[in-house]
mmCIF file of C-alpha atoms and ligand atoms in Angstrom:
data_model
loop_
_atom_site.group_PDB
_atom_site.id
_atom_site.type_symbol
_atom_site.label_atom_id
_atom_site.label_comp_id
_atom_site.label_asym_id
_atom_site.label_seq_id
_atom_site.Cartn_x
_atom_site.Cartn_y
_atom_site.Cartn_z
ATOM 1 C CA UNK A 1 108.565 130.379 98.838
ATOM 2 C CA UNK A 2 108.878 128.388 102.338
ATOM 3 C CA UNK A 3 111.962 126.295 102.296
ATOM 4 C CA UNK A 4 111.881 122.624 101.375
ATOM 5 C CA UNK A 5 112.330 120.109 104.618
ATOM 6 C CA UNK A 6 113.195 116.350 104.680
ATOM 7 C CA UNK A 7 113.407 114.554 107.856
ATOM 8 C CA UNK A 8 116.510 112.610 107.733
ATOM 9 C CA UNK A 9 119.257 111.060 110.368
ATOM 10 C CA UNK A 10 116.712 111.605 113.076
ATOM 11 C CA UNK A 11 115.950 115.276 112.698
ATOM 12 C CA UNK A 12 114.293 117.872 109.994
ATOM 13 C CA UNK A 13 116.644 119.422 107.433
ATOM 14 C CA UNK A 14 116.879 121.619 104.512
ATOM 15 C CA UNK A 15 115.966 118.959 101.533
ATOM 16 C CA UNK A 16 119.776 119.878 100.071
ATOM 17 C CA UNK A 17 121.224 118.230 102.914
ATOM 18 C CA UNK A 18 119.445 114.809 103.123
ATOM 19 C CA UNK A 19 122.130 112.821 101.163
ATOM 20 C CA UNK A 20 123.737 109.459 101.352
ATOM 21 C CA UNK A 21 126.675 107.969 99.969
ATOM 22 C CA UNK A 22 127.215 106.526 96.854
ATOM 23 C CA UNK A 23 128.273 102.874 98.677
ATOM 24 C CA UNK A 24 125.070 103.212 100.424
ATOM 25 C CA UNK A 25 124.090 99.479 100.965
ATOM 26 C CA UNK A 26 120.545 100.341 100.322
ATOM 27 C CA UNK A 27 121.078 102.148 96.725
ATOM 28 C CA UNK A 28 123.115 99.485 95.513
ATOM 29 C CA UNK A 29 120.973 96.787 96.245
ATOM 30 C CA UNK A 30 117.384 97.579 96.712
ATOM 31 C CA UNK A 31 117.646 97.197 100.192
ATOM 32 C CA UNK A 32 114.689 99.550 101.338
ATOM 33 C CA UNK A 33 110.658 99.665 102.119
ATOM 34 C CA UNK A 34 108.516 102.597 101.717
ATOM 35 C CA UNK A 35 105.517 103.865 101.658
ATOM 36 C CA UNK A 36 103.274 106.621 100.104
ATOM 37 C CA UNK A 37 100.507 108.634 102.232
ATOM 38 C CA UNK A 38 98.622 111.609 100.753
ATOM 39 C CA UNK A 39 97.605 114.054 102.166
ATOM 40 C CA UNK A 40 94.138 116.334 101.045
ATOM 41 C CA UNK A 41 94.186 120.048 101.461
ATOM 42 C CA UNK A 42 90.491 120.691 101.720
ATOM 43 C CA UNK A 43 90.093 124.547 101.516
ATOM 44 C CA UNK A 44 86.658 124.520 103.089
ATOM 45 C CA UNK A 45 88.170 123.324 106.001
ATOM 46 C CA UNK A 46 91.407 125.417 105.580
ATOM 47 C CA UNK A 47 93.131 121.731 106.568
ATOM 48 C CA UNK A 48 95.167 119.390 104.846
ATOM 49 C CA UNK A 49 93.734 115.450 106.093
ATOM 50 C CA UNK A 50 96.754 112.668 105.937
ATOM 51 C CA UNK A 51 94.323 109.729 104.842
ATOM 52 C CA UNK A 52 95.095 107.010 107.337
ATOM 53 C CA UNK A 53 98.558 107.806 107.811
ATOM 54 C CA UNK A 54 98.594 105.048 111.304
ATOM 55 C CA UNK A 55 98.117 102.047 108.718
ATOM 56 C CA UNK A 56 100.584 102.907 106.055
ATOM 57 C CA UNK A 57 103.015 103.351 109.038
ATOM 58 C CA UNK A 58 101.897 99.961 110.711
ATOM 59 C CA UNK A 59 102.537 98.342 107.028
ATOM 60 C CA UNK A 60 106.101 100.068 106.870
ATOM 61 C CA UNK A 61 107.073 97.753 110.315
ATOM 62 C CA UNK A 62 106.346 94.962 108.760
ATOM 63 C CA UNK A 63 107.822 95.694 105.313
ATOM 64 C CA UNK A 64 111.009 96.350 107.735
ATOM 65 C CA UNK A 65 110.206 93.210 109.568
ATOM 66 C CA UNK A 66 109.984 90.797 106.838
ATOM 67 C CA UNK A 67 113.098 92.611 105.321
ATOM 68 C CA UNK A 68 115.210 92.159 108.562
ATOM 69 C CA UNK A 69 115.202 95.756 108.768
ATOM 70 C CA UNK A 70 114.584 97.582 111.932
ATOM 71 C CA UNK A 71 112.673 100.812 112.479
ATOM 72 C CA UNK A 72 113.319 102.689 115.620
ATOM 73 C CA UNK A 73 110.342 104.617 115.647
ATOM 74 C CA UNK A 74 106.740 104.126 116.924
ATOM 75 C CA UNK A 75 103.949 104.523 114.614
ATOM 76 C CA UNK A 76 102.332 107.608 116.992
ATOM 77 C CA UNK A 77 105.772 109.293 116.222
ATOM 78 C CA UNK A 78 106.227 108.815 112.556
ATOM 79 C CA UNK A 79 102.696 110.079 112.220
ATOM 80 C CA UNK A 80 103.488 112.910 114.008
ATOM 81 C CA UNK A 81 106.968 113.491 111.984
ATOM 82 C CA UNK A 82 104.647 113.307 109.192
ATOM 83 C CA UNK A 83 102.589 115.941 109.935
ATOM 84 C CA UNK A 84 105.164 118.307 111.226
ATOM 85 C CA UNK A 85 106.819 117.935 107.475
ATOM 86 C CA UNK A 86 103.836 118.701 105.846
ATOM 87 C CA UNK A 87 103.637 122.009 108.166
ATOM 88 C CA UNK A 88 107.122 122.922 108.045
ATOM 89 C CA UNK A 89 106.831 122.309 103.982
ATOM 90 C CA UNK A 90 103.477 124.866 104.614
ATOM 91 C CA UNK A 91 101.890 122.774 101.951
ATOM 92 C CA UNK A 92 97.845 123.879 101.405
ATOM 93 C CA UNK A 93 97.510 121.572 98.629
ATOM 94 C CA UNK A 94 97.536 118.038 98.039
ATOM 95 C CA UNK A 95 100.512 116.225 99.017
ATOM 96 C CA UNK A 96 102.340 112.933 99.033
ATOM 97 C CA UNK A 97 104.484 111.725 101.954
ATOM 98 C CA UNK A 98 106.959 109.399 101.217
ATOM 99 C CA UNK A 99 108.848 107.497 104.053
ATOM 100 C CA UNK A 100 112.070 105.349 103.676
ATOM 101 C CA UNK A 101 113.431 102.494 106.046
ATOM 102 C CA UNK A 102 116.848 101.703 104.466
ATOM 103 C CA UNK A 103 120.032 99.798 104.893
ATOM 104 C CA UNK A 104 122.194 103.049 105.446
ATOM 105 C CA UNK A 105 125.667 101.295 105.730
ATOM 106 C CA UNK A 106 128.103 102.199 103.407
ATOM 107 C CA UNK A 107 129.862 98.357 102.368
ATOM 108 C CA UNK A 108 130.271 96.517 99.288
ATOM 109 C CA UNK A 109 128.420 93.208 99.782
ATOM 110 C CA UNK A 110 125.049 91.920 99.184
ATOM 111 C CA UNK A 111 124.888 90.173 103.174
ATOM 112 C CA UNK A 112 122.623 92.330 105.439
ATOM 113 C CA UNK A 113 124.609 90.808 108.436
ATOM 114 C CA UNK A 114 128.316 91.133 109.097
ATOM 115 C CA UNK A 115 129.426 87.822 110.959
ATOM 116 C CA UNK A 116 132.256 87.502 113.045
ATOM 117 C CA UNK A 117 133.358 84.100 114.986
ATOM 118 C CA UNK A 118 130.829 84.736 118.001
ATOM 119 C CA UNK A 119 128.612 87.169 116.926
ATOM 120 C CA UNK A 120 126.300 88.255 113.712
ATOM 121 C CA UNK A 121 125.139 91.530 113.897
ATOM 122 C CA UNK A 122 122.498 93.478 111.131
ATOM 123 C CA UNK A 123 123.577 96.322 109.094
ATOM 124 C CA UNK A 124 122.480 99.779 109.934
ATOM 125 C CA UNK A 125 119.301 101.158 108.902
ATOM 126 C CA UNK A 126 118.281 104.832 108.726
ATOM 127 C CA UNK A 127 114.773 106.346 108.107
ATOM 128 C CA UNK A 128 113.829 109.563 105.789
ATOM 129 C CA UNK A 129 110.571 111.077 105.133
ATOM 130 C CA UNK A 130 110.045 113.851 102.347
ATOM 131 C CA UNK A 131 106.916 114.831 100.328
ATOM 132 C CA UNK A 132 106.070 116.460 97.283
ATOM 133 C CA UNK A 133 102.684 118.421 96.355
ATOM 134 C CA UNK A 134 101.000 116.156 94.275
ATOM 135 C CA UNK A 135 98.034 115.908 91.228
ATOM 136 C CA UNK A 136 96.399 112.675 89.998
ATOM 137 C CA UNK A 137 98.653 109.758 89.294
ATOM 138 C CA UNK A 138 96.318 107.898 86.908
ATOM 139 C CA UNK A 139 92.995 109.778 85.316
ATOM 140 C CA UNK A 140 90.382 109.898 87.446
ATOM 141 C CA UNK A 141 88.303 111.901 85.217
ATOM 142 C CA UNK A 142 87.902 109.818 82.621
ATOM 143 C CA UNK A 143 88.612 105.946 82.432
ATOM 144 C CA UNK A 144 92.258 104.843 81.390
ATOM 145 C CA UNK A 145 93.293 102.209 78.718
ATOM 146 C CA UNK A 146 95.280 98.774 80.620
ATOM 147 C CA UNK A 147 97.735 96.399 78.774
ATOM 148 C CA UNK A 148 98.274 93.095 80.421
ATOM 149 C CA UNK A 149 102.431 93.487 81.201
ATOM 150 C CA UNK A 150 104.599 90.749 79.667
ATOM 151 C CA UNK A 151 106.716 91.372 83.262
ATOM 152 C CA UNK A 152 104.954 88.889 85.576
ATOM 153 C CA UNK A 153 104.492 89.725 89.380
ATOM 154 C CA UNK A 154 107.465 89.115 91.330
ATOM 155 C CA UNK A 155 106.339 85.833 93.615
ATOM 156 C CA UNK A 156 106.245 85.681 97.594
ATOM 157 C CA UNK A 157 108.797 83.599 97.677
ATOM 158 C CA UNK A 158 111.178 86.057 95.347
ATOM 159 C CA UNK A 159 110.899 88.958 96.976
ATOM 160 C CA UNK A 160 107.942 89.242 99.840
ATOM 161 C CA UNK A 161 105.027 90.565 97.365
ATOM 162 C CA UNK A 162 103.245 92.040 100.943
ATOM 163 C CA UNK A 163 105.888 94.139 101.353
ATOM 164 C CA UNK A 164 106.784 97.473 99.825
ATOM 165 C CA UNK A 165 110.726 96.768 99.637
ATOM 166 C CA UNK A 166 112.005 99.224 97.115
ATOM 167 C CA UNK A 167 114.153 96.599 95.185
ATOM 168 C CA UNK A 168 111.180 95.418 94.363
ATOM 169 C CA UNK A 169 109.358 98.194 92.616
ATOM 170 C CA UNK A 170 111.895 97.756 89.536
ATOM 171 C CA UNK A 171 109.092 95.045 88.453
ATOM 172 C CA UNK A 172 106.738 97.735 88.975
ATOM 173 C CA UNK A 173 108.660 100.214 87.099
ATOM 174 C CA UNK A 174 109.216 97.950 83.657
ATOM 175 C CA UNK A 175 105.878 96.834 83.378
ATOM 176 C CA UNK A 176 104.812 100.880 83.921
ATOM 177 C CA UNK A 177 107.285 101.949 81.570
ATOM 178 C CA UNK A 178 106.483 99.111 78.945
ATOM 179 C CA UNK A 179 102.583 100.071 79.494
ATOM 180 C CA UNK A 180 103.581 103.641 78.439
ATOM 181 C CA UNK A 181 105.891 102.991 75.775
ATOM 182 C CA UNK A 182 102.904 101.109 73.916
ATOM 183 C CA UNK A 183 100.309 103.704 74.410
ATOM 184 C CA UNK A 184 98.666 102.260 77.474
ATOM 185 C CA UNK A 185 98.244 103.903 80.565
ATOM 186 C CA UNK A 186 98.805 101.221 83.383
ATOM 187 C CA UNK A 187 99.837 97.477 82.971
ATOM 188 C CA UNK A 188 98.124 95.008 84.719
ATOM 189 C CA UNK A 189 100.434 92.208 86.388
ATOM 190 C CA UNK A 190 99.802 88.183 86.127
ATOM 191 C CA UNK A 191 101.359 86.321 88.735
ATOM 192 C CA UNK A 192 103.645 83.279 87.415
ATOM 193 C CA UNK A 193 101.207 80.762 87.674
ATOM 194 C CA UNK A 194 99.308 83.117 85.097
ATOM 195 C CA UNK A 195 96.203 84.826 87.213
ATOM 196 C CA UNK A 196 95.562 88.302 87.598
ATOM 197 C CA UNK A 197 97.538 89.883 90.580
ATOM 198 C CA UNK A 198 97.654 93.646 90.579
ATOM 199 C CA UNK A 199 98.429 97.054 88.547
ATOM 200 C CA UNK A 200 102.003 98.195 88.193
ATOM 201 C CA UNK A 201 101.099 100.436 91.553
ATOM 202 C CA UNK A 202 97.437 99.734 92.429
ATOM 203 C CA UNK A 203 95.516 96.821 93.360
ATOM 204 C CA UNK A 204 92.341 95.498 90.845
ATOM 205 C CA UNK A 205 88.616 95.578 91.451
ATOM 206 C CA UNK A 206 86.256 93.552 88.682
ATOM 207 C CA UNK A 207 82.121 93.636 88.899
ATOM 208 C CA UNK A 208 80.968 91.114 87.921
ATOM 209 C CA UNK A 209 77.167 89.736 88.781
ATOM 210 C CA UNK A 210 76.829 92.765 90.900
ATOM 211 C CA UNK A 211 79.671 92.137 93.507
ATOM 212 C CA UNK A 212 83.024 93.338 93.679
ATOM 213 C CA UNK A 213 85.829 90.908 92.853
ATOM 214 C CA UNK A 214 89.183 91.243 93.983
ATOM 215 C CA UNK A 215 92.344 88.982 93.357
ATOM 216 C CA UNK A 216 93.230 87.310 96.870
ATOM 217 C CA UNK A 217 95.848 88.177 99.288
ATOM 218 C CA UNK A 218 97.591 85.068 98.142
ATOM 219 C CA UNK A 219 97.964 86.329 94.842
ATOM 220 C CA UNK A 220 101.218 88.494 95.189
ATOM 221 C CA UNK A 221 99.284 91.882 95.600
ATOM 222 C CA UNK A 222 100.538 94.458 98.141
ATOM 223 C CA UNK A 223 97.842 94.194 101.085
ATOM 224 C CA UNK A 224 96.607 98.123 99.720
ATOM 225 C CA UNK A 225 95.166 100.388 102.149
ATOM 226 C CA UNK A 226 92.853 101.403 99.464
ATOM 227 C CA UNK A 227 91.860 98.228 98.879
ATOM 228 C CA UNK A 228 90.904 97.344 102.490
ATOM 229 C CA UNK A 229 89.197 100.978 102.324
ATOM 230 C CA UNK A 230 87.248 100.098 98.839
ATOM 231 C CA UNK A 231 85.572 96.920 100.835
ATOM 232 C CA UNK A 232 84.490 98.278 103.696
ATOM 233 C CA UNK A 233 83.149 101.506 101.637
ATOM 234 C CA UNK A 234 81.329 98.974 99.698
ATOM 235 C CA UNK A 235 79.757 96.962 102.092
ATOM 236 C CA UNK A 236 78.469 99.772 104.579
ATOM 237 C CA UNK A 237 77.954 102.315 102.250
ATOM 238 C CA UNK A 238 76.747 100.709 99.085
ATOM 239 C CA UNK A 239 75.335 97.690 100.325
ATOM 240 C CA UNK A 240 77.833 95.571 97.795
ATOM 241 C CA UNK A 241 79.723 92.749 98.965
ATOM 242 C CA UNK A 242 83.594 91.893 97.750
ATOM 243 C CA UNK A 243 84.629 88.579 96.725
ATOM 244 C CA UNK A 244 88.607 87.768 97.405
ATOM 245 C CA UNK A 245 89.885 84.982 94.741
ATOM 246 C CA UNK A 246 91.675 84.098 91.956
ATOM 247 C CA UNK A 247 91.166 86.320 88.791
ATOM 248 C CA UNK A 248 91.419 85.087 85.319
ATOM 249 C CA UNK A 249 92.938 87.084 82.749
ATOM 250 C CA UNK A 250 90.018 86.635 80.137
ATOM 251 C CA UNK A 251 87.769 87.821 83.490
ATOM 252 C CA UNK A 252 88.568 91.314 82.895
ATOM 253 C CA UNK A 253 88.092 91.277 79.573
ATOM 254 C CA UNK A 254 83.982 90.024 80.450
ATOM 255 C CA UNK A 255 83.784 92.298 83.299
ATOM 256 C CA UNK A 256 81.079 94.659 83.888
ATOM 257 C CA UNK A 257 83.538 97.633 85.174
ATOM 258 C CA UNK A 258 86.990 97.082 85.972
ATOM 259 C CA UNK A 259 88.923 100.052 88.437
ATOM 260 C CA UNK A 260 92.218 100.236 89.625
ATOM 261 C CA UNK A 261 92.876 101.714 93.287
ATOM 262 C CA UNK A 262 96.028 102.711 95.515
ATOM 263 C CA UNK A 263 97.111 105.449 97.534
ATOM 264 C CA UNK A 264 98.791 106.711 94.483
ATOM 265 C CA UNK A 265 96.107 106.000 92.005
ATOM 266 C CA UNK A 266 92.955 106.749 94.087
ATOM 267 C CA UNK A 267 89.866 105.247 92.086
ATOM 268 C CA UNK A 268 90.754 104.605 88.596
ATOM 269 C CA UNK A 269 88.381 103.416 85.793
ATOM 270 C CA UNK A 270 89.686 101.293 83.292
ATOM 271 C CA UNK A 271 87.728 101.239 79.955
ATOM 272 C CA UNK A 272 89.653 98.930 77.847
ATOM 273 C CA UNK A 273 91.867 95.731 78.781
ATOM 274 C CA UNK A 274 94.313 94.714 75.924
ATOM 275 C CA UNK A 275 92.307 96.752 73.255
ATOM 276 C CA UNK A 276 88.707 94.952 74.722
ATOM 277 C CA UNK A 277 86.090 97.491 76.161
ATOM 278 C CA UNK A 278 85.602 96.581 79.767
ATOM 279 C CA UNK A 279 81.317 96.677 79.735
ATOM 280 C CA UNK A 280 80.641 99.608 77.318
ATOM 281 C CA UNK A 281 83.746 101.527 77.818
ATOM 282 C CA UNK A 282 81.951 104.208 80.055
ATOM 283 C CA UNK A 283 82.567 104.662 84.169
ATOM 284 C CA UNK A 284 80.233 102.101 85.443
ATOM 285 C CA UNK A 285 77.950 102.934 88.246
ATOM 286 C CA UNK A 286 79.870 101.094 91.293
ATOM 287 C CA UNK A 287 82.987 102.723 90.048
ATOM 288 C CA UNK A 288 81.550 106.070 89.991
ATOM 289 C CA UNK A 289 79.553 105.514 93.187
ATOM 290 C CA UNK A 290 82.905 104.747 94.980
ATOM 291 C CA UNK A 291 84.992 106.986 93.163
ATOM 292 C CA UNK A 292 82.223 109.733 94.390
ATOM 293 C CA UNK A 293 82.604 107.800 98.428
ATOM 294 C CA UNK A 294 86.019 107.683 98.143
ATOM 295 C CA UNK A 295 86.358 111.274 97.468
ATOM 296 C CA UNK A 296 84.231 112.775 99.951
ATOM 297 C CA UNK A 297 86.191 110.392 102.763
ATOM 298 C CA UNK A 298 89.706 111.259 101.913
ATOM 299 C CA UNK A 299 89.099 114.865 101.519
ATOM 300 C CA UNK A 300 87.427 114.808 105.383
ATOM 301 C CA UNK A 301 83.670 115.666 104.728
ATOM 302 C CA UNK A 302 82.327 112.561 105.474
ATOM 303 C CA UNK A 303 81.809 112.455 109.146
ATOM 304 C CA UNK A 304 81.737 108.256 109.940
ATOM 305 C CA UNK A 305 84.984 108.364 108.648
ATOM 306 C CA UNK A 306 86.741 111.442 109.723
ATOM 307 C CA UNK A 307 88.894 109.302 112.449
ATOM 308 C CA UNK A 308 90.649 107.867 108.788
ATOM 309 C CA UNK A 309 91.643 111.751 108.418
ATOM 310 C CA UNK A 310 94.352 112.980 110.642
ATOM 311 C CA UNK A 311 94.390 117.108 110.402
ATOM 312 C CA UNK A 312 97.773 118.408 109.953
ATOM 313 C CA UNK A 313 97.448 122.016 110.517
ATOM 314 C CA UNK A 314 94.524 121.904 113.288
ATOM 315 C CA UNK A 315 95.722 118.870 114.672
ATOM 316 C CA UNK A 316 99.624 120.651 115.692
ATOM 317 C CA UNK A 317 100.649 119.685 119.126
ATOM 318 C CA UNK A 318 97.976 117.355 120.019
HETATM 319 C C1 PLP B 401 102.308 97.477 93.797
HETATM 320 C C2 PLP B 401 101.236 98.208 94.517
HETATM 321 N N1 PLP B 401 100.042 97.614 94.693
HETATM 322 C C3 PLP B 401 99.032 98.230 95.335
HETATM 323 C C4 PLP B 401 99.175 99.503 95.822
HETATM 324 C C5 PLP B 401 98.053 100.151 96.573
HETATM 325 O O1 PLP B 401 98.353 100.205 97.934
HETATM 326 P P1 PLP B 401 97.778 101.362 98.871
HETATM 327 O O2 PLP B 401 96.332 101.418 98.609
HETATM 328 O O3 PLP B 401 98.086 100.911 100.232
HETATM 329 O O4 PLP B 401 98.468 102.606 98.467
HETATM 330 C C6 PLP B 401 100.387 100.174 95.655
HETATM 331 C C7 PLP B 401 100.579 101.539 96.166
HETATM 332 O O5 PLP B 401 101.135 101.753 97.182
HETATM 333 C C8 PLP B 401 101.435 99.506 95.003
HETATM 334 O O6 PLP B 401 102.622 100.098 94.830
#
């Protein structure tokens, strides 16, 4: 079996020797951003497609940015360091790249600035990028049961809800593990102000009247990629226009199909909200139409999209 490669300190490595300290600023206090980017092996092809690797990198800047955290690399490069993981991994099956921006000093102190009488100056940050092969994070083969989480979404002005900070995904991770420890699959977020905001790790999609509804940038969702890629799928391909608002609760539980979708999660369908059948408990036909779009895109065998679709093994030295 190849051997396993990080990219970590500024070059690749042996996995076994990416490792930071135990006073690392960054493990002690959540001070991170990341991102997750799959990749598809499509064996027709003989090529593994990273599915629009340029945006979740241009989203990790300003994660860092809003985080005062500074990333010294261009988004043409990390794509690039991206793909020449995957390659020196020799993955040929579907894969998950995960990139870190991080507060890499080693001090006890929440401050990410050290102050003296003249000058302030930021902590260090590093950067690491590993990945993983990887299977389906929620079903997509059959719709998945959703509990609304009694852990509301962290708000903007808590921790920046656009960003991917890592600190943050301990919300994520109690209203996940909650879900699962009462039999559901996924929990579905509220914001504090009580509206629907997102799944523990995927944004939400209702139909309802025969458009797409989607909870509003301003309602403490991460700006998903696969959100953004769900709208525009809809509109040009399916004719179906998407309506950004506010989202009761009591919505989803009157909706004609409900899905959840992330990078993570792909295209979910959700059959049951807090033991309710969403519609009649089936895939609905939008869902399945997009789930069947979404699908073909990622994996590189839709042509109008295939500049989403970087090729990793073909696409070497270019
Ligand atoms: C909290 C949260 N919301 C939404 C998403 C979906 O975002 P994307 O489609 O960019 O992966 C993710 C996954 O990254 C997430 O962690």
């Amino acid at each position: 079996m190849a051997e396993e490669w990080a990219f970590f300190e500024g070059k690749f490595v042996p996995i076994d020797e990416a490792r930071v300290s135990v006073k690392t600023h960054a493990l002690n206090y959540g001070t991170g951003c990341f991102e997750g980017i799959r990749g598809y092996w499509n064996s027709e092809h003989s090529e593994m497609y990273m599915f629009r690797a340029p945006e979740h990198f241009e989203r990790l800047h300003r994660s860092a940015s809003m985080l005062r955290m500074s990333l010294r690399y261009t988004v043409d490069e990390l794509t690039e360091f991206a793909a020449e993981l995957i390659r020196l991994n020799e993955y040929r099956t579907d894969t998950y790249v995960r990139p870190v921006v991080y507060k890499s000093g080693a001090i006890v102190g929440l401050s990410m600035v050290r102050r003296t009488d003249s000058t302030i100056e930021f902590l260090p940050d590093d950067f690491f990028l590993f990945a993983v092969p990887f299977g389906d994070y929620l079903d997509v083969n059959k719709p998945i049961r959703c509990c609304i989480s009694s852990w509301n979404r962290i708000d903007d002005n808590m921790i920046p809800a656009r960003s991917k900070a890592t600190g943050l995904y301990l919300n994520s991770a109690l209203a996940k593990t909650e879900a699962e420890e009462l039999g559901y699959d996924e929990g579905i977020m509220l914001t504090t102000d009580g509206h629907v905001s997102e799944g523990s790790g995927e944004n939400l999609f209702i139909v309802r009247d025969g458009h797409l509804v989607t909870p509003a940038r301003s309602e403490n969702i991460l700006e998903g990629i696969t959100r953004a890629t769900v709208i525009e799928l809809a509109k040009t391909e399916l004719g179906i226009d998407t309506i950004e608002r506010r989202v009761d609760r009591t919505e989803l539980y009157v909706s004609d199909e409900l899905f959840l979708c992330g990078t993570g999660a792909q295209i979910s369908a959700v059959s049951e909200v807090d033991n309710r059948k969403v519609g009649n408990g089936e895939v609905g036909s939008v869902t399945s139409s997009l789930q069947k779009l979404y699908f073909d895109v990622v994996k590189g065998n839709h042509q109008s999209y295939a500049h989403w679709c970087k090729p990793v093994y073909a696409g070497a030295g270019q």
